[in-house]
Coordinates of C-alpha atoms in Angstrom, one line a residue:
A139 CA 0.0 0.0 0.0
Q140 CA 2.8 2.4 0.8
F141 CA 4.5 1.5 -2.5
A142 CA 1.4 2.3 -4.6
W143 CA 0.0 5.3 -2.6
P144 CA 1.8 8.5 -3.4
N145 CA 0.8 10.5 -0.2
H146 CA 2.8 8.5 2.3
N147 CA -0.1 8.0 4.7
A148 CA -1.1 4.5 3.8
A149 CA -0.6 3.1 7.3
S150 CA -2.9 5.6 8.9
L151 CA -5.5 5.1 6.2
L152 CA -5.5 1.3 6.7
K153 CA -5.7 1.7 10.4
Q154 CA -8.7 4.0 10.0
L155 CA -10.4 1.6 7.6
M156 CA -9.9 -1.4 10.0
A157 CA -11.3 0.7 12.9
Q158 CA -14.4 1.6 10.9
N159 CA -15.4 -1.7 9.4
A160 CA -14.6 -5.4 9.3
F161 CA -13.8 -5.6 5.6
I162 CA -10.0 -5.5 6.3
R163 CA -8.0 -7.5 8.9
Y164 CA -4.3 -7.7 9.6
D165 CA -2.4 -10.9 10.1
A166 CA 0.4 -9.8 12.4
R167 CA 2.3 -13.1 12.1
R168 CA 2.6 -12.9 8.3
Q169 CA 2.4 -9.1 8.2
V170 CA -0.3 -9.3 5.5
Y171 CA -3.6 -7.4 5.1
H172 CA -6.7 -9.5 4.1
L173 CA -9.7 -8.0 2.3
H174 CA -13.2 -9.4 2.6
N175 CA -14.6 -10.8 -0.7
I176 CA -17.4 -8.3 -0.6
F177 CA -15.0 -5.4 -0.3
V178 CA -12.8 -6.9 -3.1
G179 CA -15.9 -7.0 -5.4
Y180 CA -16.7 -3.4 -4.6
L181 CA -13.1 -2.3 -5.3
R182 CA -13.2 -4.1 -8.6
E183 CA -16.4 -2.3 -9.6
L184 CA -14.7 1.0 -8.8
F185 CA -11.6 0.0 -10.8
D186 CA -13.6 -1.1 -13.8
G187 CA -15.1 2.4 -13.9
L188 CA -11.8 4.2 -14.1
A189 CA -10.3 5.6 -17.3
E190 CA -8.1 3.2 -19.3
E191 CA -5.0 5.2 -18.8
T192 CA -5.6 5.4 -15.0
K193 CA -6.1 1.6 -14.9
K194 CA -2.8 1.1 -16.8
L195 CA -1.0 3.3 -14.4
I196 CA -2.3 1.2 -11.5
W197 CA -1.4 -2.1 -13.3
Q198 CA 2.1 -0.6 -13.9
S199 CA 2.5 0.3 -10.3
A200 CA 1.4 -3.2 -9.2
G201 CA 3.9 -4.8 -11.6
E202 CA 6.7 -2.7 -10.2
W203 CA 5.7 -3.8 -6.7
H204 CA 5.7 -7.5 -7.6
L205 CA 9.2 -7.1 -9.1
T206 CA 10.5 -5.7 -5.8
V207 CA 9.3 -8.9 -4.0
A208 CA 10.5 -11.2 -6.8
D209 CA 7.0 -12.3 -7.6
Y210 CA 7.9 -12.4 -11.3
L211 CA 4.9 -14.2 -12.8
E212 CA 2.5 -11.8 -11.2
A213 CA 4.7 -8.9 -12.3
M214 CA 4.4 -10.2 -15.9
R215 CA 0.6 -10.4 -15.6
C216 CA 0.4 -6.8 -14.4
F217 CA 2.8 -5.4 -17.0
Q218 CA 0.8 -7.2 -19.7
Q219 CA -2.4 -5.5 -18.4
A220 CA -0.6 -2.2 -18.5
G221 CA 0.6 -2.9 -22.1
D222 CA 4.2 -2.5 -21.0
F223 CA 6.0 -5.4 -22.8
D224 CA 9.4 -3.9 -22.2
R225 CA 9.0 -4.4 -18.4
L226 CA 7.2 -7.7 -18.9
L227 CA 10.4 -9.0 -20.7
D228 CA 12.5 -7.5 -18.0
A229 CA 10.6 -9.7 -15.5
V230 CA 11.2 -12.7 -17.7
E231 CA 14.9 -12.1 -17.7
L232 CA 15.1 -11.5 -14.0
D233 CA 13.1 -14.6 -13.3
K234 CA 15.2 -16.8 -15.6
G235 CA 12.2 -19.1 -16.1
N236 CA 12.0 -20.2 -12.5
S237 CA 8.4 -19.2 -12.0
I238 CA 7.1 -20.5 -15.4
G239 CA 5.5 -23.9 -14.9
R240 CA 3.2 -26.0 -17.0
E241 CA 0.2 -24.2 -15.5
S242 CA 1.3 -20.9 -17.0
K243 CA 2.3 -22.3 -20.4
E244 CA -0.6 -20.9 -22.4
T245 CA -0.3 -17.5 -20.7
V246 CA 3.5 -17.1 -21.4
I247 CA 3.0 -18.2 -25.1
R248 CA 0.3 -15.5 -25.4
Y249 CA 2.6 -12.9 -23.9
F250 CA 5.3 -13.5 -26.4
G251 CA 2.8 -13.9 -29.3
A252 CA 1.5 -10.4 -28.5
C253 CA 4.9 -8.8 -27.9
P254 CA 5.9 -6.1 -30.6
P255 CA 9.0 -7.2 -32.6
E256 CA 11.0 -4.1 -31.8
I257 CA 10.6 -4.8 -28.0
R258 CA 11.4 -8.5 -28.5
N259 CA 14.6 -7.5 -30.4
N260 CA 15.7 -5.5 -27.4
H261 CA 15.2 -8.4 -25.0
L262 CA 16.6 -11.4 -26.9
L263 CA 17.8 -12.9 -23.6
A264 CA 14.2 -13.1 -22.5
V265 CA 13.4 -14.9 -25.8
V266 CA 16.2 -17.4 -25.0
V267 CA 14.3 -18.1 -21.7
Y268 CA 11.1 -18.4 -23.7
V269 CA 12.4 -21.0 -26.2
R270 CA 13.9 -23.0 -23.3
E271 CA 10.5 -23.1 -21.6
L272 CA 8.8 -24.2 -24.9
L273 CA 11.3 -27.1 -24.9
M274 CA 10.4 -27.9 -21.3
F275 CA 6.7 -27.7 -22.2
G276 CA 7.2 -30.2 -25.0
E277 CA 6.0 -27.6 -27.6
M278 CA 8.5 -28.9 -30.1
E279 CA 6.9 -27.4 -33.3
L280 CA 6.7 -24.0 -31.8
F281 CA 10.2 -24.5 -30.3
A282 CA 11.6 -25.1 -33.7
I283 CA 9.9 -22.1 -35.2
Q284 CA 11.0 -19.8 -32.4
C285 CA 14.6 -21.1 -32.5
T286 CA 14.9 -20.4 -36.2
E287 CA 13.6 -16.9 -35.7
L288 CA 15.8 -16.3 -32.7
E289 CA 18.9 -17.5 -34.6
R290 CA 18.2 -14.9 -37.3
E291 CA 17.6 -12.2 -34.7
I292 CA 20.9 -13.0 -33.0
A293 CA 22.8 -13.0 -36.3
G294 CA 21.6 -9.5 -36.8
V295 CA 23.0 -8.2 -33.5
S296 CA 25.8 -5.7 -34.4
D297 CA 27.7 -5.9 -31.0
S298 CA 29.9 -9.0 -31.3
K299 CA 30.1 -9.5 -27.5
R300 CA 26.3 -9.4 -27.1
R301 CA 25.9 -11.7 -30.2
N302 CA 28.3 -14.3 -28.8
R303 CA 26.6 -14.1 -25.4
L304 CA 23.2 -14.8 -26.9
A305 CA 24.5 -17.5 -29.2
G306 CA 26.2 -19.2 -26.2
E307 CA 23.0 -19.0 -24.1
L308 CA 21.1 -20.6 -27.0
E309 CA 23.7 -23.4 -27.2
L310 CA 22.8 -24.3 -23.6
V311 CA 19.2 -24.5 -24.7
Y312 CA 20.2 -26.8 -27.6
M313 CA 22.1 -28.9 -25.1
L314 CA 18.8 -29.4 -23.3
A315 CA 17.2 -30.4 -26.6
K316 CA 19.7 -33.2 -26.9
Y317 CA 18.7 -34.7 -23.5
N318 CA 19.6 -37.5 -22.7
D319 CA 22.4 -38.0 -25.2
I320 CA 25.5 -37.1 -23.1
V321 CA 27.9 -37.0 -26.1
A322 CA 25.6 -34.6 -28.1
M323 CA 25.0 -32.5 -25.0
A324 CA 28.7 -32.2 -24.4
G325 CA 29.2 -30.8 -27.9
H326 CA 26.8 -28.0 -27.2
I327 CA 28.4 -27.4 -23.8
R328 CA 31.8 -27.0 -25.6
R329 CA 30.4 -24.5 -28.1
A330 CA 28.7 -22.5 -25.3
A331 CA 32.0 -22.4 -23.4
E332 CA 33.7 -21.0 -26.5
L333 CA 31.0 -18.3 -27.1
L334 CA 30.2 -17.1 -23.5
P335 CA 32.5 -14.5 -22.0
G336 CA 32.0 -16.1 -18.6
E337 CA 29.2 -17.8 -16.8
S338 CA 25.7 -18.1 -18.2
L339 CA 23.3 -15.3 -17.2
L340 CA 20.3 -17.6 -17.4
C341 CA 21.4 -20.5 -15.3
D342 CA 20.0 -20.1 -11.8
H343 CA 21.1 -22.4 -9.1
N344 CA 17.4 -22.8 -8.1
T345 CA 16.6 -24.1 -11.6
P346 CA 16.0 -27.9 -11.2
W347 CA 18.8 -29.6 -13.1
T348 CA 17.2 -33.0 -12.5
M349 CA 13.8 -31.7 -13.8
G350 CA 12.3 -33.2 -10.6
S351 CA 13.7 -36.8 -11.3
P352 CA 14.8 -38.6 -8.1
S353 CA 17.3 -40.6 -10.2
V354 CA 20.2 -39.3 -12.4
L355 CA 21.0 -42.8 -13.8
Y356 CA 17.4 -43.1 -15.0
M357 CA 17.8 -39.8 -16.8
F358 CA 21.0 -40.7 -18.8
Y359 CA 21.0 -44.5 -19.1
R360 CA 20.0 -44.9 -22.7
E361 CA 20.9 -48.3 -24.1
P362 CA 21.7 -51.8 -22.8
G363 CA 25.4 -52.4 -22.5
G364 CA 26.2 -48.6 -22.5
L365 CA 26.0 -47.8 -18.8
R366 CA 29.7 -47.9 -17.9
Q367 CA 30.6 -45.7 -20.9
E368 CA 27.7 -43.3 -20.1
V369 CA 29.0 -42.9 -16.5
R370 CA 32.5 -42.1 -17.9
E371 CA 31.0 -39.6 -20.3
M372 CA 29.1 -37.9 -17.5
H373 CA 32.3 -37.6 -15.5
A374 CA 34.0 -36.0 -18.5
A375 CA 31.2 -33.6 -19.5
M376 CA 30.0 -32.2 -16.2
P377 CA 33.2 -30.3 -15.2
L378 CA 32.9 -28.2 -18.4
Y379 CA 29.2 -27.7 -17.8
Y380 CA 30.0 -26.5 -14.2
R381 CA 32.4 -24.0 -15.5
V382 CA 29.8 -22.2 -17.7
T383 CA 27.0 -22.5 -15.2
A384 CA 28.7 -21.8 -11.8
N385 CA 28.3 -25.5 -10.7
H386 CA 24.7 -25.9 -11.6
G387 CA 23.7 -29.6 -11.0
S388 CA 26.9 -30.1 -9.0
G389 CA 27.4 -33.7 -7.9
A390 CA 25.2 -35.3 -10.6
E391 CA 28.0 -37.5 -12.0
Y392 CA 28.7 -39.0 -8.6
V393 CA 25.0 -39.7 -8.1
M394 CA 24.9 -41.6 -11.4
Q395 CA 27.9 -43.6 -10.3
A396 CA 26.4 -44.4 -6.9
E397 CA 23.2 -45.5 -8.6
Q398 CA 25.2 -47.8 -10.9
H399 CA 26.7 -49.5 -7.8
Y400 CA 23.3 -49.8 -6.2
N401 CA 21.6 -51.4 -9.2
Q402 CA 24.5 -53.8 -9.5
G403 CA 23.9 -54.9 -5.8
D404 CA 27.1 -53.2 -4.6
F405 CA 25.6 -51.4 -1.6
E406 CA 28.8 -50.5 0.1
N407 CA 30.2 -48.5 -2.8
A408 CA 26.7 -47.0 -3.6
D409 CA 26.7 -45.6 -0.1
I410 CA 30.2 -44.3 -0.2
V411 CA 29.8 -42.5 -3.6
S412 CA 26.4 -41.1 -2.7
H413 CA 27.9 -39.4 0.3
K414 CA 30.6 -37.9 -2.0
A415 CA 27.8 -36.7 -4.3
F416 CA 25.8 -35.2 -1.4
Q417 CA 28.8 -33.3 -0.1
K418 CA 29.7 -31.9 -3.5
A419 CA 26.1 -30.9 -4.2
G420 CA 25.7 -29.4 -0.8
I421 CA 28.7 -27.1 -1.2
D422 CA 27.0 -25.6 -4.3
R423 CA 23.4 -25.8 -2.8
Q424 CA 22.1 -28.0 -5.6
T425 CA 18.9 -29.3 -4.1
G426 CA 18.1 -31.7 -7.0
S427 CA 21.4 -33.5 -6.8
M428 CA 21.2 -33.6 -3.0
I429 CA 17.8 -35.2 -3.1
C430 CA 19.0 -37.8 -5.7
A431 CA 22.0 -38.6 -3.5
L432 CA 19.8 -39.1 -0.4
F433 CA 17.5 -41.3 -2.4
V434 CA 20.4 -43.6 -3.2
Q435 CA 20.9 -43.8 0.6
V436 CA 17.2 -44.4 1.2
R437 CA 17.3 -47.4 -1.2
V438 CA 20.5 -48.8 0.4
A439 CA 18.9 -48.4 3.9
L440 CA 15.8 -50.2 2.6
A441 CA 17.9 -53.1 1.2
Q442 CA 19.8 -53.3 4.5
G443 CA 16.8 -53.2 6.8
D444 CA 17.3 -49.8 8.5
L445 CA 13.8 -48.3 8.6
A446 CA 14.8 -45.6 11.0
L447 CA 17.5 -44.3 8.7
A448 CA 15.3 -44.5 5.6
R449 CA 12.6 -42.4 7.4
E450 CA 15.2 -40.0 8.7
L451 CA 16.6 -39.5 5.2
L452 CA 13.1 -39.0 3.7
D453 CA 12.3 -36.4 6.4
E454 CA 15.6 -34.6 5.5
M455 CA 14.6 -34.7 1.9
R456 CA 11.2 -33.2 2.5
T457 CA 12.6 -30.4 4.7
M458 CA 15.1 -29.7 1.9
A459 CA 12.3 -29.6 -0.7
R460 CA 10.1 -27.3 1.5
T461 CA 12.9 -24.8 1.9
S462 CA 13.8 -24.6 -1.8
R463 CA 12.1 -22.2 -4.1
Q464 CA 11.0 -25.1 -6.4
G465 CA 7.6 -26.6 -5.6
L466 CA 8.2 -29.5 -7.9
Y467 CA 10.7 -31.0 -5.4
L468 CA 7.8 -31.8 -3.1
H469 CA 6.5 -34.1 -5.9
T470 CA 10.0 -35.6 -6.3
I471 CA 9.8 -36.6 -2.6
D472 CA 6.4 -38.1 -3.3
L473 CA 8.1 -40.3 -5.9
C474 CA 10.8 -41.3 -3.3
E475 CA 8.3 -42.1 -0.7
G476 CA 6.2 -43.9 -3.3
F477 CA 9.1 -46.1 -4.1
L478 CA 9.6 -47.0 -0.4
F479 CA 6.0 -47.7 0.3
A480 CA 5.5 -49.7 -2.9
Q481 CA 8.6 -51.8 -1.9
L482 CA 6.9 -52.4 1.5
N483 CA 3.6 -53.4 -0.2
Q484 CA 1.8 -50.4 1.4
P485 CA 0.0 -48.9 -1.6
N486 CA -2.4 -46.9 0.6
Q487 CA 0.7 -44.9 1.8
V488 CA 1.7 -43.8 -1.7
A489 CA 0.6 -40.3 -2.7
D490 CA -2.8 -40.4 -4.4
W491 CA -1.7 -38.8 -7.7
I492 CA 0.9 -41.6 -8.1
G493 CA -1.5 -44.3 -7.0
V494 CA -4.1 -43.4 -9.6
G495 CA -1.4 -42.7 -12.3
D496 CA -2.2 -39.0 -12.8
F497 CA 1.2 -37.6 -13.7
S498 CA -0.3 -34.3 -14.7
A499 CA -1.4 -33.6 -11.1
G500 CA 2.3 -33.1 -10.2
R501 CA 4.7 -30.4 -11.2
L502 CA 7.4 -32.7 -12.5
L503 CA 8.7 -32.0 -16.0
P504 CA 7.7 -34.4 -18.9
P505 CA 11.1 -36.3 -19.0
V506 CA 10.3 -37.6 -15.5
L507 CA 7.2 -39.5 -16.7
A508 CA 8.9 -42.8 -17.4
Y509 CA 10.2 -42.9 -13.8
F510 CA 6.8 -42.1 -12.5
N511 CA 5.5 -45.1 -14.4
V512 CA 8.1 -47.3 -12.6
I513 CA 6.5 -46.6 -9.3
H514 CA 2.9 -46.6 -10.5
G515 CA 3.5 -49.9 -12.2
R516 CA 4.5 -51.7 -8.9
V517 CA 1.6 -50.0 -7.1
L518 CA -0.8 -51.6 -9.6
L519 CA 0.7 -55.0 -9.2
I520 CA 0.8 -55.1 -5.4
S521 CA -2.8 -53.8 -5.5
G522 CA -4.0 -56.7 -7.5
Q523 CA -4.5 -54.7 -10.7
E524 CA -2.4 -56.8 -13.0
R525 CA -4.9 -56.5 -15.9
K526 CA -4.7 -52.7 -15.7
A527 CA -0.9 -53.0 -15.6
L528 CA -0.9 -55.0 -18.8
G529 CA -3.2 -52.6 -20.4
L530 CA -0.9 -49.7 -19.6
A531 CA 2.4 -51.5 -20.3
D532 CA 2.5 -50.3 -24.0
Y533 CA 2.0 -46.7 -22.8
W534 CA 4.9 -47.1 -20.3
A535 CA 7.1 -48.6 -23.0
D536 CA 6.3 -45.8 -25.4
A537 CA 7.2 -43.2 -22.7
A538 CA 10.5 -45.1 -22.1
E539 CA 11.3 -45.2 -25.9
H540 CA 10.3 -41.5 -26.7
I541 CA 13.3 -40.4 -24.8
P542 CA 15.4 -43.5 -24.4
H543 CA 15.2 -44.6 -20.7
C544 CA 16.7 -48.1 -20.5
L545 CA 16.0 -48.4 -16.8
S546 CA 12.2 -47.8 -17.3
R547 CA 12.3 -50.3 -20.2
I548 CA 13.7 -53.0 -17.9
Y549 CA 11.1 -52.3 -15.2
T550 CA 8.3 -52.3 -17.8
Q551 CA 9.2 -55.8 -19.0
I552 CA 9.5 -57.0 -15.4
Y553 CA 6.0 -55.7 -14.7
R554 CA 4.7 -57.3 -17.9
A555 CA 6.2 -60.6 -16.8
A556 CA 4.8 -60.3 -13.2
A557 CA 1.3 -59.5 -14.5
N558 CA 1.3 -62.4 -16.9
E559 CA 2.5 -64.7 -14.1
K560 CA -0.4 -63.5 -11.9
L561 CA -2.8 -64.3 -14.7
F562 CA -1.3 -67.8 -15.0
R563 CA 0.4 -67.1 -18.4
R564 CA 3.7 -68.8 -17.5
N565 CA 5.1 -69.0 -21.0
E566 CA 4.5 -65.3 -21.8
A567 CA 5.8 -64.4 -18.4
L568 CA 9.1 -66.3 -18.9
A569 CA 9.6 -64.8 -22.4
L570 CA 9.1 -61.3 -21.1
L571 CA 11.4 -61.8 -18.1
K572 CA 14.1 -63.1 -20.5
Q573 CA 13.7 -59.9 -22.5
A574 CA 14.2 -57.9 -19.3
L575 CA 17.3 -59.9 -18.4
N576 CA 18.8 -59.4 -21.9
M577 CA 18.5 -55.7 -21.5
A578 CA 19.8 -55.6 -17.9
L579 CA 22.6 -58.2 -17.8
P580 CA 25.1 -56.4 -20.0
D581 CA 25.3 -53.7 -17.3
G582 CA 24.8 -56.0 -14.3
M583 CA 21.5 -54.3 -13.4
L584 CA 20.2 -56.9 -11.0
M585 CA 18.4 -54.8 -8.4
P586 CA 15.2 -54.1 -10.5
F587 CA 14.7 -57.9 -10.4
A588 CA 15.6 -58.3 -6.7
E589 CA 13.3 -55.4 -5.7
N590 CA 10.4 -57.2 -7.5
A591 CA 11.3 -60.7 -6.4
D592 CA 8.1 -61.2 -4.5
L593 CA 6.4 -61.0 -7.9
L594 CA 9.0 -62.9 -9.9
L595 CA 10.5 -65.6 -7.7
P596 CA 8.8 -68.7 -9.4
L597 CA 9.9 -67.4 -12.8
I598 CA 13.5 -66.8 -11.6
E599 CA 13.7 -70.3 -10.2
E600 CA 12.5 -71.7 -13.5
L601 CA 14.9 -69.7 -15.5
G602 CA 17.7 -71.0 -13.2
R603 CA 17.2 -74.4 -14.8
D604 CA 18.8 -73.0 -17.9
P605 CA 22.5 -73.6 -17.7
E606 CA 23.3 -70.2 -19.3
L607 CA 21.1 -68.4 -16.7
H608 CA 21.8 -70.5 -13.7
G609 CA 24.5 -68.3 -12.2
V610 CA 22.4 -65.1 -12.8
A611 CA 19.3 -66.7 -11.3
L612 CA 21.3 -67.7 -8.2
R613 CA 22.7 -64.1 -7.8
I614 CA 19.2 -62.6 -8.2
A615 CA 17.8 -65.2 -5.8
D616 CA 20.5 -64.4 -3.3
L617 CA 19.9 -60.6 -3.5
S618 CA 16.1 -61.1 -3.5
K619 CA 16.3 -63.3 -0.4
G620 CA 17.8 -60.4 1.6
V621 CA 15.4 -57.9 0.1
R622 CA 12.4 -60.1 0.9
Q623 CA 13.5 -60.6 4.5
V624 CA 14.2 -56.8 4.8
R625 CA 10.7 -56.1 3.4
A626 CA 9.0 -58.3 5.9
A627 CA 11.0 -56.8 8.8
L628 CA 10.3 -53.2 7.6
Q629 CA 6.6 -53.9 7.1
E630 CA 6.4 -55.2 10.7
S631 CA 8.2 -52.1 11.9
L632 CA 6.1 -49.8 9.8
N633 CA 2.9 -51.3 11.3
G634 CA 4.2 -50.4 14.7
V635 CA 4.4 -46.6 13.9
T636 CA 1.0 -45.7 15.4
D637 CA 1.1 -42.0 14.7
R638 CA 1.6 -42.4 10.9
V639 CA 0.2 -45.6 9.6
D640 CA -3.4 -44.4 9.5
L641 CA -2.6 -41.4 7.3
T642 CA -2.2 -41.6 3.6
A643 CA 1.0 -40.1 2.1
R644 CA -0.9 -36.9 1.0
E645 CA -2.6 -36.6 4.4
R646 CA 0.8 -36.9 6.2
E647 CA 2.4 -34.5 3.9
I648 CA -0.2 -31.8 4.6
A649 CA -0.1 -32.5 8.3
L650 CA 3.6 -32.1 8.4
L651 CA 3.4 -28.8 6.5
A652 CA 0.6 -27.6 8.8
A653 CA 2.6 -28.6 11.9
D654 CA 5.5 -26.4 10.4
G655 CA 3.2 -23.4 10.6
L656 CA 2.1 -23.1 7.0
T657 CA -1.4 -21.8 6.3
N658 CA -3.9 -23.7 4.1
R659 CA -3.2 -21.2 1.3
E660 CA 0.6 -21.7 1.5
I661 CA 0.2 -25.5 1.5
A662 CA -2.2 -25.4 -1.5
A663 CA 0.2 -23.2 -3.5
G664 CA 3.2 -25.4 -2.6
L665 CA 1.4 -28.7 -3.6
N666 CA -0.5 -27.3 -6.5
I667 CA -3.9 -28.3 -5.1
S668 CA -6.9 -26.3 -4.0
E669 CA -7.4 -24.8 -0.5
N670 CA -10.6 -26.9 -0.1
T671 CA -8.6 -30.1 -0.7
V672 CA -6.1 -29.0 2.0
K673 CA -9.0 -28.3 4.4
T674 CA -10.6 -31.7 3.8
L675 CA -7.4 -33.7 4.1
L676 CA -6.2 -31.7 7.2
K677 CA -9.6 -32.3 8.9
R678 CA -9.4 -36.0 8.1
S679 CA -5.8 -36.1 9.6
F680 CA -7.0 -34.3 12.7
E681 CA -9.7 -36.9 13.2
K682 CA -7.3 -39.9 12.6
I683 CA -4.6 -38.5 14.9
G684 CA -7.1 -37.4 17.5
V685 CA -6.3 -33.6 17.7
N686 CA -8.3 -30.5 17.0
S687 CA -5.7 -27.8 16.5
R688 CA -2.4 -27.2 14.8
A689 CA -0.6 -26.8 18.1
Q690 CA -1.7 -30.3 19.2
L691 CA -0.8 -31.6 15.7
K692 CA 2.7 -30.4 16.1
E693 CA 3.1 -32.4 19.3
K694 CA 1.7 -35.6 17.7
I695 CA 3.1 -35.7 14.2

């Protein structure tokens, strides 16, 4: 109010208004004024009656305010209403794309479609942000058109330093377009390093390098037999990428190496390297890499029977996600917890959006879809929905082929085999399991089979009668024996946790946020759900835990 009102008496006017009516109240804890809906409606009527130029001035002032508090998406909206595309693109450049999510896709496309060419030419850095977001949105046709136009505009820049800067920033976008081909990505990184005079201006440490994936190996493991080389290529490429991006994504190469060890059943080295990854990522405050490193440790803890450590690590991950500026990390943690609870055969504890297979309900970027399917697939199988799993298997396979994700392809064939076994189709199940083994064995990827041994053991035993597969079957059976024993022990321990077992994953998530002092509105914004949903689930949690206030909840949760 003081920012927008030129007469410097905003505080006294607000105090007077609150004294005279109940349409305004002040939240002292959050230092925010709240207006009653009736009063808001009245003000909107007054605003609609103002002259257009006056309204534009008000929108302009509102946009400038939102810039001061780094609320860039709202600033863009206000500047668009004011017809000030110059300041709108300033907001895009300042934001670096951090606030632009799938829910704002159509709005941002509309902004750039309406932007006058002369203003666009003065803000080509903002256009680089725009084409990068088009790539993240999966708008490939529009992405190609805009890149062609942007290349032409950059070529016309007379200042060689500015031209090279823009061309280097665009090379980093083209690097993303080559995801997940490490060699091709490295080529664009080298060209960006040659063009940029220093670090990228558009690479923000808060930008999610992992795109919300809880697994780096999943992201870059493309083809059977190629994992060892891909890990080497990642170690070679990342240092140059760090140089041009101020260590964005730091630690990712060690996460991938740790996951390689885990999936090969080498828990000791997986744990050692994951700690190295976490330390490196922590120094550079790279939340995505830190979460991925902790997820390796969660899986190792699960395999070794340490429920307390697994829960402690998940709590640490959730705290980390809540304190980051990226809401999508909360959904990354949903995937991590979903993996744990699916392994424990506790589908009711998996977040609802994962359980029903609604990827669009989360904020994760499209390349994460195939990993989402890995968790959703096991949830279906342990819930007795093997027919649905078979029905969706082609869809899962397509997602894993569209961007080559070998790990997801292996899991898909495992789930197909398990579903067919449940439907008493032994021959089909055996053939599918052999296909999965043919993909996995060149890289020693045994843990996907051991994790799902409760669904596969009769098939593995039968395959063990084949002399060529006998040793492999013994190794998987040996790993699976430990995992099955751990699963039983963990399930028993989990059933003893009385203050959590009655809550679904989403209910517990909201209860934890409420206990941390977040309002319903803040929780809804962070989880991308409605306030009414928050109220309903929080009320249900209160009833299950036996409390009637947030203060009591904090003591119990």
